PDB file of C-alpha atoms and ligand atoms in Angstrom:
ATOM      1  CA  UNK A  17      84.920 152.191 134.039  1.00  0.00           C
ATOM      2  CA  UNK A  18      86.425 155.362 135.041  1.00  0.00           C
ATOM      3  CA  UNK A  19      84.925 156.660 138.481  1.00  0.00           C
ATOM      4  CA  UNK A  20      85.184 160.411 137.282  1.00  0.00           C
ATOM      5  CA  UNK A  21      82.589 162.139 135.401  1.00  0.00           C
ATOM      6  CA  UNK A  22      83.831 165.263 133.319  1.00  0.00           C
ATOM      7  CA  UNK A  23      81.468 167.659 132.030  1.00  0.00           C
ATOM      8  CA  UNK A  24      82.349 170.067 129.248  1.00  0.00           C
ATOM      9  CA  UNK A  25      80.133 172.644 128.052  1.00  0.00           C
ATOM     10  CA  UNK A  26      80.314 173.724 124.433  1.00  0.00           C
ATOM     11  CA  UNK A  27      81.253 177.423 123.573  1.00  0.00           C
ATOM     12  CA  UNK A  28      79.244 176.829 120.462  1.00  0.00           C
ATOM     13  CA  UNK A  29      76.060 177.575 122.321  1.00  0.00           C
ATOM     14  CA  UNK A  30      77.331 180.437 124.357  1.00  0.00           C
ATOM     15  CA  UNK A  31      75.691 183.782 123.901  1.00  0.00           C
ATOM     16  CA  UNK A  32      78.697 185.782 122.926  1.00  0.00           C
ATOM     17  CA  UNK A  33      77.383 189.042 124.114  1.00  0.00           C
ATOM     18  CA  UNK A  34      77.571 187.474 127.564  1.00  0.00           C
ATOM     19  CA  UNK A  35      80.545 185.502 127.221  1.00  0.00           C
ATOM     20  CA  UNK A  36      82.246 186.443 130.668  1.00  0.00           C
ATOM     21  CA  UNK A  37      79.064 185.752 132.277  1.00  0.00           C
ATOM     22  CA  UNK A  38      78.147 182.521 130.892  1.00  0.00           C
ATOM     23  CA  UNK A  39      81.803 181.164 131.522  1.00  0.00           C
ATOM     24  CA  UNK A  40      81.454 182.199 134.999  1.00  0.00           C
ATOM     25  CA  UNK A  41      78.280 180.464 135.314  1.00  0.00           C
ATOM     26  CA  UNK A  42      79.525 177.197 134.155  1.00  0.00           C
ATOM     27  CA  UNK A  43      82.526 177.327 136.397  1.00  0.00           C
ATOM     28  CA  UNK A  44      80.263 178.223 139.393  1.00  0.00           C
ATOM     29  CA  UNK A  45      78.416 174.818 138.486  1.00  0.00           C
ATOM     30  CA  UNK A  46      81.434 172.793 138.575  1.00  0.00           C
ATOM     31  CA  UNK A  47      82.148 172.271 134.805  1.00  0.00           C
ATOM     32  CA  UNK A  48      85.392 170.446 134.204  1.00  0.00           C
ATOM     33  CA  UNK A  49      86.494 171.807 130.883  1.00  0.00           C
ATOM     34  CA  UNK A  50      85.345 174.282 128.299  1.00  0.00           C
ATOM     35  CA  UNK A  51      84.877 172.580 124.892  1.00  0.00           C
ATOM     36  CA  UNK A  52      85.708 174.806 121.892  1.00  0.00           C
ATOM     37  CA  UNK A  53      84.561 173.643 118.323  1.00  0.00           C
ATOM     38  CA  UNK A  54      86.584 174.982 115.651  1.00  0.00           C
ATOM     39  CA  UNK A  55      85.149 174.541 112.164  1.00  0.00           C
ATOM     40  CA  UNK A  56      86.856 175.392 108.942  1.00  0.00           C
ATOM     41  CA  UNK A  57      83.663 175.348 106.413  1.00  0.00           C
ATOM     42  CA  UNK A  58      85.561 172.401 104.721  1.00  0.00           C
ATOM     43  CA  UNK A  59      85.580 169.353 106.992  1.00  0.00           C
ATOM     44  CA  UNK A  60      82.080 170.382 108.106  1.00  0.00           C
ATOM     45  CA  UNK A  61      79.685 172.862 106.579  1.00  0.00           C
ATOM     46  CA  UNK A  62      79.872 175.663 109.167  1.00  0.00           C
ATOM     47  CA  UNK A  63      82.553 178.016 110.360  1.00  0.00           C
ATOM     48  CA  UNK A  64      83.357 179.187 113.772  1.00  0.00           C
ATOM     49  CA  UNK A  65      86.606 180.458 115.287  1.00  0.00           C
ATOM     50  CA  UNK A  66      90.455 180.005 115.717  1.00  0.00           C
ATOM     51  CA  UNK A  67      93.314 181.059 117.850  1.00  0.00           C
ATOM     52  CA  UNK A  68      92.131 184.488 118.796  1.00  0.00           C
ATOM     53  CA  UNK A  69      88.785 183.125 120.371  1.00  0.00           C
ATOM     54  CA  UNK A  70      90.926 180.391 122.151  1.00  0.00           C
ATOM     55  CA  UNK A  71      93.098 183.050 123.603  1.00  0.00           C
ATOM     56  CA  UNK A  72      90.092 185.046 124.891  1.00  0.00           C
ATOM     57  CA  UNK A  73      88.724 182.032 126.495  1.00  0.00           C
ATOM     58  CA  UNK A  74      92.050 181.395 128.218  1.00  0.00           C
ATOM     59  CA  UNK A  75      91.933 184.882 129.634  1.00  0.00           C
ATOM     60  CA  UNK A  76      88.198 184.852 130.553  1.00  0.00           C
ATOM     61  CA  UNK A  77      88.081 181.263 132.141  1.00  0.00           C
ATOM     62  CA  UNK A  78      90.251 179.089 134.415  1.00  0.00           C
ATOM     63  CA  UNK A  79      88.753 175.951 132.715  1.00  0.00           C
ATOM     64  CA  UNK A  80      90.913 173.758 130.748  1.00  0.00           C
ATOM     65  CA  UNK A  81      90.152 174.212 127.076  1.00  0.00           C
ATOM     66  CA  UNK A  82      89.131 170.999 125.137  1.00  0.00           C
ATOM     67  CA  UNK A  83      89.643 172.057 121.622  1.00  0.00           C
ATOM     68  CA  UNK A  84      87.804 170.091 118.753  1.00  0.00           C
ATOM     69  CA  UNK A  85      89.398 170.633 115.440  1.00  0.00           C
ATOM     70  CA  UNK A  86      86.717 169.896 112.869  1.00  0.00           C
ATOM     71  CA  UNK A  87      89.222 170.983 110.106  1.00  0.00           C
ATOM     72  CA  UNK A  88      91.153 169.561 107.203  1.00  0.00           C
ATOM     73  CA  UNK A  89      94.964 169.653 107.652  1.00  0.00           C
ATOM     74  CA  UNK A  90      94.642 170.130 111.414  1.00  0.00           C
ATOM     75  CA  UNK A  91      98.360 170.062 111.811  1.00  0.00           C
ATOM     76  CA  UNK A  92      98.773 173.626 110.533  1.00  0.00           C
ATOM     77  CA  UNK A  93      96.727 174.862 113.704  1.00  0.00           C
ATOM     78  CA  UNK A  94      98.619 172.965 116.376  1.00  0.00           C
ATOM     79  CA  UNK A  95     101.282 175.533 117.180  1.00  0.00           C
ATOM     80  CA  UNK A  96      99.031 178.393 117.346  1.00  0.00           C
ATOM     81  CA  UNK A  97      96.283 176.768 119.263  1.00  0.00           C
ATOM     82  CA  UNK A  98      98.885 175.404 121.895  1.00  0.00           C
ATOM     83  CA  UNK A  99     100.401 178.864 122.357  1.00  0.00           C
ATOM     84  CA  UNK A 100      96.826 180.254 122.699  1.00  0.00           C
ATOM     85  CA  UNK A 101      96.194 178.231 125.716  1.00  0.00           C
ATOM     86  CA  UNK A 102      94.545 174.868 124.466  1.00  0.00           C
ATOM     87  CA  UNK A 103      94.964 172.053 127.116  1.00  0.00           C
ATOM     88  CA  UNK A 104      93.615 169.202 124.726  1.00  0.00           C
ATOM     89  CA  UNK A 105      93.662 169.040 120.992  1.00  0.00           C
ATOM     90  CA  UNK A 106      91.284 166.742 119.449  1.00  0.00           C
ATOM     91  CA  UNK A 107      91.571 165.892 115.579  1.00  0.00           C
ATOM     92  CA  UNK A 108      89.356 163.901 113.295  1.00  0.00           C
ATOM     93  CA  UNK A 109      90.820 160.708 112.077  1.00  0.00           C
ATOM     94  CA  UNK A 110      88.940 161.186 108.734  1.00  0.00           C
ATOM     95  CA  UNK A 111      91.185 164.479 108.278  1.00  0.00           C
ATOM     96  CA  UNK A 112      94.618 163.032 109.453  1.00  0.00           C
ATOM     97  CA  UNK A 113      96.012 160.099 107.476  1.00  0.00           C
ATOM     98  CA  UNK A 114      99.214 160.295 109.440  1.00  0.00           C
ATOM     99  CA  UNK A 115      97.370 160.080 112.793  1.00  0.00           C
ATOM    100  CA  UNK A 116     100.357 158.713 114.835  1.00  0.00           C
ATOM    101  CA  UNK A 117     102.626 161.608 113.825  1.00  0.00           C
ATOM    102  CA  UNK A 118      99.997 164.256 114.784  1.00  0.00           C
ATOM    103  CA  UNK A 119      99.357 162.711 118.117  1.00  0.00           C
ATOM    104  CA  UNK A 120     103.179 162.701 118.913  1.00  0.00           C
ATOM    105  CA  UNK A 121     103.237 166.260 117.823  1.00  0.00           C
ATOM    106  CA  UNK A 122     100.188 167.608 119.950  1.00  0.00           C
ATOM    107  CA  UNK A 123     102.007 165.891 123.076  1.00  0.00           C
ATOM    108  CA  UNK A 124     105.335 167.564 122.242  1.00  0.00           C
ATOM    109  CA  UNK A 125     103.622 170.682 122.494  1.00  0.00           C
ATOM    110  CA  UNK A 126     102.415 169.972 125.814  1.00  0.00           C
ATOM    111  CA  UNK A 127      98.665 169.290 125.133  1.00  0.00           C
ATOM    112  CA  UNK A 128      96.699 166.087 125.614  1.00  0.00           C
ATOM    113  CA  UNK A 129      96.069 164.227 122.374  1.00  0.00           C
ATOM    114  CA  UNK A 130      92.735 163.179 121.174  1.00  0.00           C
ATOM    115  CA  UNK A 131      91.049 161.595 118.115  1.00  0.00           C
ATOM    116  CA  UNK A 132      87.353 162.139 117.086  1.00  0.00           C
ATOM    117  CA  UNK A 133      85.344 159.596 115.082  1.00  0.00           C
ATOM    118  CA  UNK A 134      82.345 160.515 113.017  1.00  0.00           C
ATOM    119  CA  UNK A 135      79.183 158.342 113.494  1.00  0.00           C
ATOM    120  CA  UNK A 136      79.914 156.426 110.265  1.00  0.00           C
ATOM    121  CA  UNK A 137      83.768 156.146 111.003  1.00  0.00           C
ATOM    122  CA  UNK A 138      84.886 152.588 112.238  1.00  0.00           C
ATOM    123  CA  UNK A 139      86.567 152.321 115.738  1.00  0.00           C
ATOM    124  CA  UNK A 140      89.242 150.357 113.832  1.00  0.00           C
ATOM    125  CA  UNK A 141      90.610 153.850 112.688  1.00  0.00           C
ATOM    126  CA  UNK A 142      92.024 154.142 116.232  1.00  0.00           C
ATOM    127  CA  UNK A 143      93.066 150.852 117.167  1.00  0.00           C
ATOM    128  CA  UNK A 144      96.572 151.075 116.111  1.00  0.00           C
ATOM    129  CA  UNK A 145      97.277 154.191 118.074  1.00  0.00           C
ATOM    130  CA  UNK A 146      95.281 153.364 121.241  1.00  0.00           C
ATOM    131  CA  UNK A 147      98.598 153.750 123.285  1.00  0.00           C
ATOM    132  CA  UNK A 148      99.312 157.163 121.864  1.00  0.00           C
ATOM    133  CA  UNK A 149      95.653 158.550 122.866  1.00  0.00           C
ATOM    134  CA  UNK A 150      94.948 160.786 125.957  1.00  0.00           C
ATOM    135  CA  UNK A 151      91.328 160.902 124.809  1.00  0.00           C
ATOM    136  CA  UNK A 152      89.019 159.351 122.238  1.00  0.00           C
ATOM    137  CA  UNK A 153      85.960 161.150 121.205  1.00  0.00           C
ATOM    138  CA  UNK A 154      82.969 159.275 119.780  1.00  0.00           C
ATOM    139  CA  UNK A 155      80.629 161.789 117.941  1.00  0.00           C
ATOM    140  CA  UNK A 156      77.140 161.237 118.935  1.00  0.00           C
ATOM    141  CA  UNK A 157      75.788 163.525 115.932  1.00  0.00           C
ATOM    142  CA  UNK A 158      77.433 164.372 112.591  1.00  0.00           C
ATOM    143  CA  UNK A 159      79.579 167.165 113.166  1.00  0.00           C
ATOM    144  CA  UNK A 160      79.011 170.764 112.392  1.00  0.00           C
ATOM    145  CA  UNK A 161      76.021 172.137 114.368  1.00  0.00           C
ATOM    146  CA  UNK A 162      74.818 172.270 117.941  1.00  0.00           C
ATOM    147  CA  UNK A 163      71.280 171.232 118.925  1.00  0.00           C
ATOM    148  CA  UNK A 164      71.142 168.201 116.882  1.00  0.00           C
ATOM    149  CA  UNK A 165      69.428 164.865 118.105  1.00  0.00           C
ATOM    150  CA  UNK A 166      71.529 162.095 119.848  1.00  0.00           C
ATOM    151  CA  UNK A 167      72.066 159.059 117.439  1.00  0.00           C
ATOM    152  CA  UNK A 168      70.930 156.121 119.393  1.00  0.00           C
ATOM    153  CA  UNK A 169      73.289 153.688 117.596  1.00  0.00           C
ATOM    154  CA  UNK A 170      76.161 155.306 119.339  1.00  0.00           C
ATOM    155  CA  UNK A 171      75.402 153.662 122.515  1.00  0.00           C
ATOM    156  CA  UNK A 172      76.730 150.219 121.070  1.00  0.00           C
ATOM    157  CA  UNK A 173      79.625 152.222 119.621  1.00  0.00           C
ATOM    158  CA  UNK A 174      80.587 153.754 123.074  1.00  0.00           C
ATOM    159  CA  UNK A 175      80.305 150.119 124.519  1.00  0.00           C
ATOM    160  CA  UNK A 176      82.798 148.885 121.896  1.00  0.00           C
ATOM    161  CA  UNK A 177      85.147 151.875 122.144  1.00  0.00           C
ATOM    162  CA  UNK A 178      85.472 151.394 126.117  1.00  0.00           C
ATOM    163  CA  UNK A 179      86.220 147.751 125.341  1.00  0.00           C
ATOM    164  CA  UNK A 180      88.858 148.560 122.729  1.00  0.00           C
ATOM    165  CA  UNK A 181      90.529 151.067 125.124  1.00  0.00           C
ATOM    166  CA  UNK A 182      90.587 148.518 127.946  1.00  0.00           C
ATOM    167  CA  UNK A 183      91.909 145.726 125.828  1.00  0.00           C
ATOM    168  CA  UNK A 184      94.834 148.088 124.670  1.00  0.00           C
ATOM    169  CA  UNK A 185      95.391 148.992 128.263  1.00  0.00           C
ATOM    170  CA  UNK A 186      94.767 152.740 127.300  1.00  0.00           C
ATOM    171  CA  UNK A 187      94.058 155.089 130.035  1.00  0.00           C
ATOM    172  CA  UNK A 188      92.272 157.502 127.444  1.00  0.00           C
ATOM    173  CA  UNK A 189      89.346 159.156 128.417  1.00  0.00           C
ATOM    174  CA  UNK A 190      86.202 158.307 126.511  1.00  0.00           C
ATOM    175  CA  UNK A 191      84.276 161.486 125.350  1.00  0.00           C
ATOM    176  CA  UNK A 192      80.961 161.926 123.636  1.00  0.00           C
ATOM    177  CA  UNK A 193      79.836 164.913 121.886  1.00  0.00           C
ATOM    178  CA  UNK A 194      76.220 165.809 120.372  1.00  0.00           C
ATOM    179  CA  UNK A 195      72.859 165.768 121.614  1.00  0.00           C
ATOM    180  CA  UNK A 196      74.016 164.969 125.134  1.00  0.00           C
ATOM    181  CA  UNK A 197      71.374 166.300 127.682  1.00  0.00           C
ATOM    182  CA  UNK A 198      69.257 164.968 130.658  1.00  0.00           C
ATOM    183  CA  UNK A 199      67.751 162.131 128.774  1.00  0.00           C
ATOM    184  CA  UNK A 200      70.875 160.703 127.030  1.00  0.00           C
ATOM    185  CA  UNK A 201      73.878 161.327 129.416  1.00  0.00           C
ATOM    186  CA  UNK A 202      73.058 158.278 131.768  1.00  0.00           C
ATOM    187  CA  UNK A 203      72.846 155.913 128.935  1.00  0.00           C
ATOM    188  CA  UNK A 204      76.290 157.096 127.602  1.00  0.00           C
ATOM    189  CA  UNK A 205      77.755 156.993 131.122  1.00  0.00           C
ATOM    190  CA  UNK A 206      76.693 153.230 131.553  1.00  0.00           C
ATOM    191  CA  UNK A 207      78.103 152.361 128.023  1.00  0.00           C
ATOM    192  CA  UNK A 208      81.350 153.648 129.256  1.00  0.00           C
ATOM    193  CA  UNK A 209      81.716 157.466 128.324  1.00  0.00           C
ATOM    194  CA  UNK A 210      83.346 159.496 131.214  1.00  0.00           C
ATOM    195  CA  UNK A 211      83.616 162.998 129.441  1.00  0.00           C
ATOM    196  CA  UNK A 212      80.361 164.628 128.369  1.00  0.00           C
ATOM    197  CA  UNK A 213      80.086 167.647 125.966  1.00  0.00           C
ATOM    198  CA  UNK A 214      76.937 169.550 126.337  1.00  0.00           C
ATOM    199  CA  UNK A 215      76.089 172.683 124.286  1.00  0.00           C
ATOM    200  CA  UNK A 216      72.515 173.277 123.863  1.00  0.00           C
ATOM    201  CA  UNK A 217      71.594 171.474 127.136  1.00  0.00           C
ATOM    202  CA  UNK A 218      73.709 173.735 129.259  1.00  0.00           C
ATOM    203  CA  UNK A 219      73.568 177.120 127.472  1.00  0.00           C
ATOM    204  CA  UNK A 220      70.127 176.790 126.410  1.00  0.00           C
ATOM    205  CA  UNK A 221      68.895 176.203 130.121  1.00  0.00           C
ATOM    206  CA  UNK A 222      67.558 179.016 132.243  1.00  0.00           C
ATOM    207  CA  UNK A 223      70.348 178.195 134.754  1.00  0.00           C
ATOM    208  CA  UNK A 224      73.422 176.806 133.126  1.00  0.00           C
ATOM    209  CA  UNK A 225      75.165 176.269 136.598  1.00  0.00           C
ATOM    210  CA  UNK A 226      72.250 173.973 137.705  1.00  0.00           C
ATOM    211  CA  UNK A 227      72.343 172.270 134.439  1.00  0.00           C
ATOM    212  CA  UNK A 228      75.815 171.360 134.940  1.00  0.00           C
ATOM    213  CA  UNK A 229      75.103 170.022 138.367  1.00  0.00           C
ATOM    214  CA  UNK A 230      72.006 168.003 137.081  1.00  0.00           C
ATOM    215  CA  UNK A 231      73.979 166.394 134.232  1.00  0.00           C
ATOM    216  CA  UNK A 232      76.807 165.188 136.597  1.00  0.00           C
ATOM    217  CA  UNK A 233      74.062 163.897 139.073  1.00  0.00           C
ATOM    218  CA  UNK A 234      72.458 161.742 136.606  1.00  0.00           C
ATOM    219  CA  UNK A 235      75.705 159.881 135.931  1.00  0.00           C
ATOM    220  CA  UNK A 236      76.298 159.691 139.923  1.00  0.00           C
ATOM    221  CA  UNK A 237      72.877 157.965 140.099  1.00  0.00           C
ATOM    222  CA  UNK A 238      73.674 155.034 137.887  1.00  0.00           C
ATOM    223  CA  UNK A 239      77.378 154.813 138.929  1.00  0.00           C
TER     224      UNK A 239
HETATM  225  C1  LIG G   9      79.018 169.582 116.911  1.00  0.00           C
HETATM  226  C2  LIG G   9      80.077 170.025 118.077  1.00  0.00           C
HETATM  227  C3  LIG G   9      79.467 169.949 119.342  1.00  0.00           C
HETATM  228  C4  LIG G   9      78.360 170.736 119.706  1.00  0.00           C
HETATM  229  C5  LIG G   9      77.354 170.092 120.445  1.00  0.00           C
HETATM  230  O1  LIG G   9      79.565 169.467 115.818  1.00  0.00           O
HETATM  231  O2  LIG G   9      81.116 169.213 117.948  1.00  0.00           O
HETATM  232  O3  LIG G   9      80.496 170.146 120.314  1.00  0.00           O
HETATM  233  O4  LIG G   9      78.447 172.089 120.343  1.00  0.00           O
HETATM  234  O5  LIG G   9      76.241 170.683 120.672  1.00  0.00           O
HETATM  235  P1  LIG G   9      74.978 169.994 121.481  1.00  0.00           P
HETATM  236  O6  LIG G   9      75.308 169.735 122.890  1.00  0.00           O
HETATM  237  O7  LIG G   9      73.942 171.169 121.224  1.00  0.00           O
HETATM  238  O8  LIG G   9      74.471 169.008 120.551  1.00  0.00           O
HETATM  239 ZN1  LIG G  10      82.501 169.268 119.626  1.00  0.00          ZN
END
């Protein structure tokens, strides 16, 4: 198990009227990354933002931008998102039949390459590309919206994902996304996740900085 915990608050739950303040709060709390959910209304039934907002976040915050593409044909956006300041580009296996090619392309652009799997998608989808992965994202809700309940069956999948990465000799990070909060984060950490997206838990809290610290501490307690 990796010894490093990464906390990645999700922009989806930010109050955009207070963007600068809220990003400053999570930085003060020691957040590692800012998670940016890009949705196209096609792969998922919701719409969010694109390169312009990524560029704004890169200007307003020093945090690496962890961009989660919930879109069909994700390769259309690689160049513009990389230029806008993305550090990590994560694409869904369900939306990328030529996964290996897309991962290589993301790395050519100087970004870390990630693959996300929906709750119903088998880990077998990434076995053959484990060596090309910088990050594996196990979705712990069905993607599209913040504030959903954690799917408990995900814990066993996280364990199996960790075993798959270890068996392949991969040093990829294992990220979880959806319903991560005080009541679920430690179980995910014990199951082998090391990178935690949290939207509602952080930005719905009265003190987002304290919440980032609290989430990290819950992993430390069970290290
Ligand atoms: C859901 C997104 C998540 C979302 C998580 O489709 O991928 O990143 O922001 O939100 P919470 O933490 O509120 O479940
Ligand atoms: Zn996400």
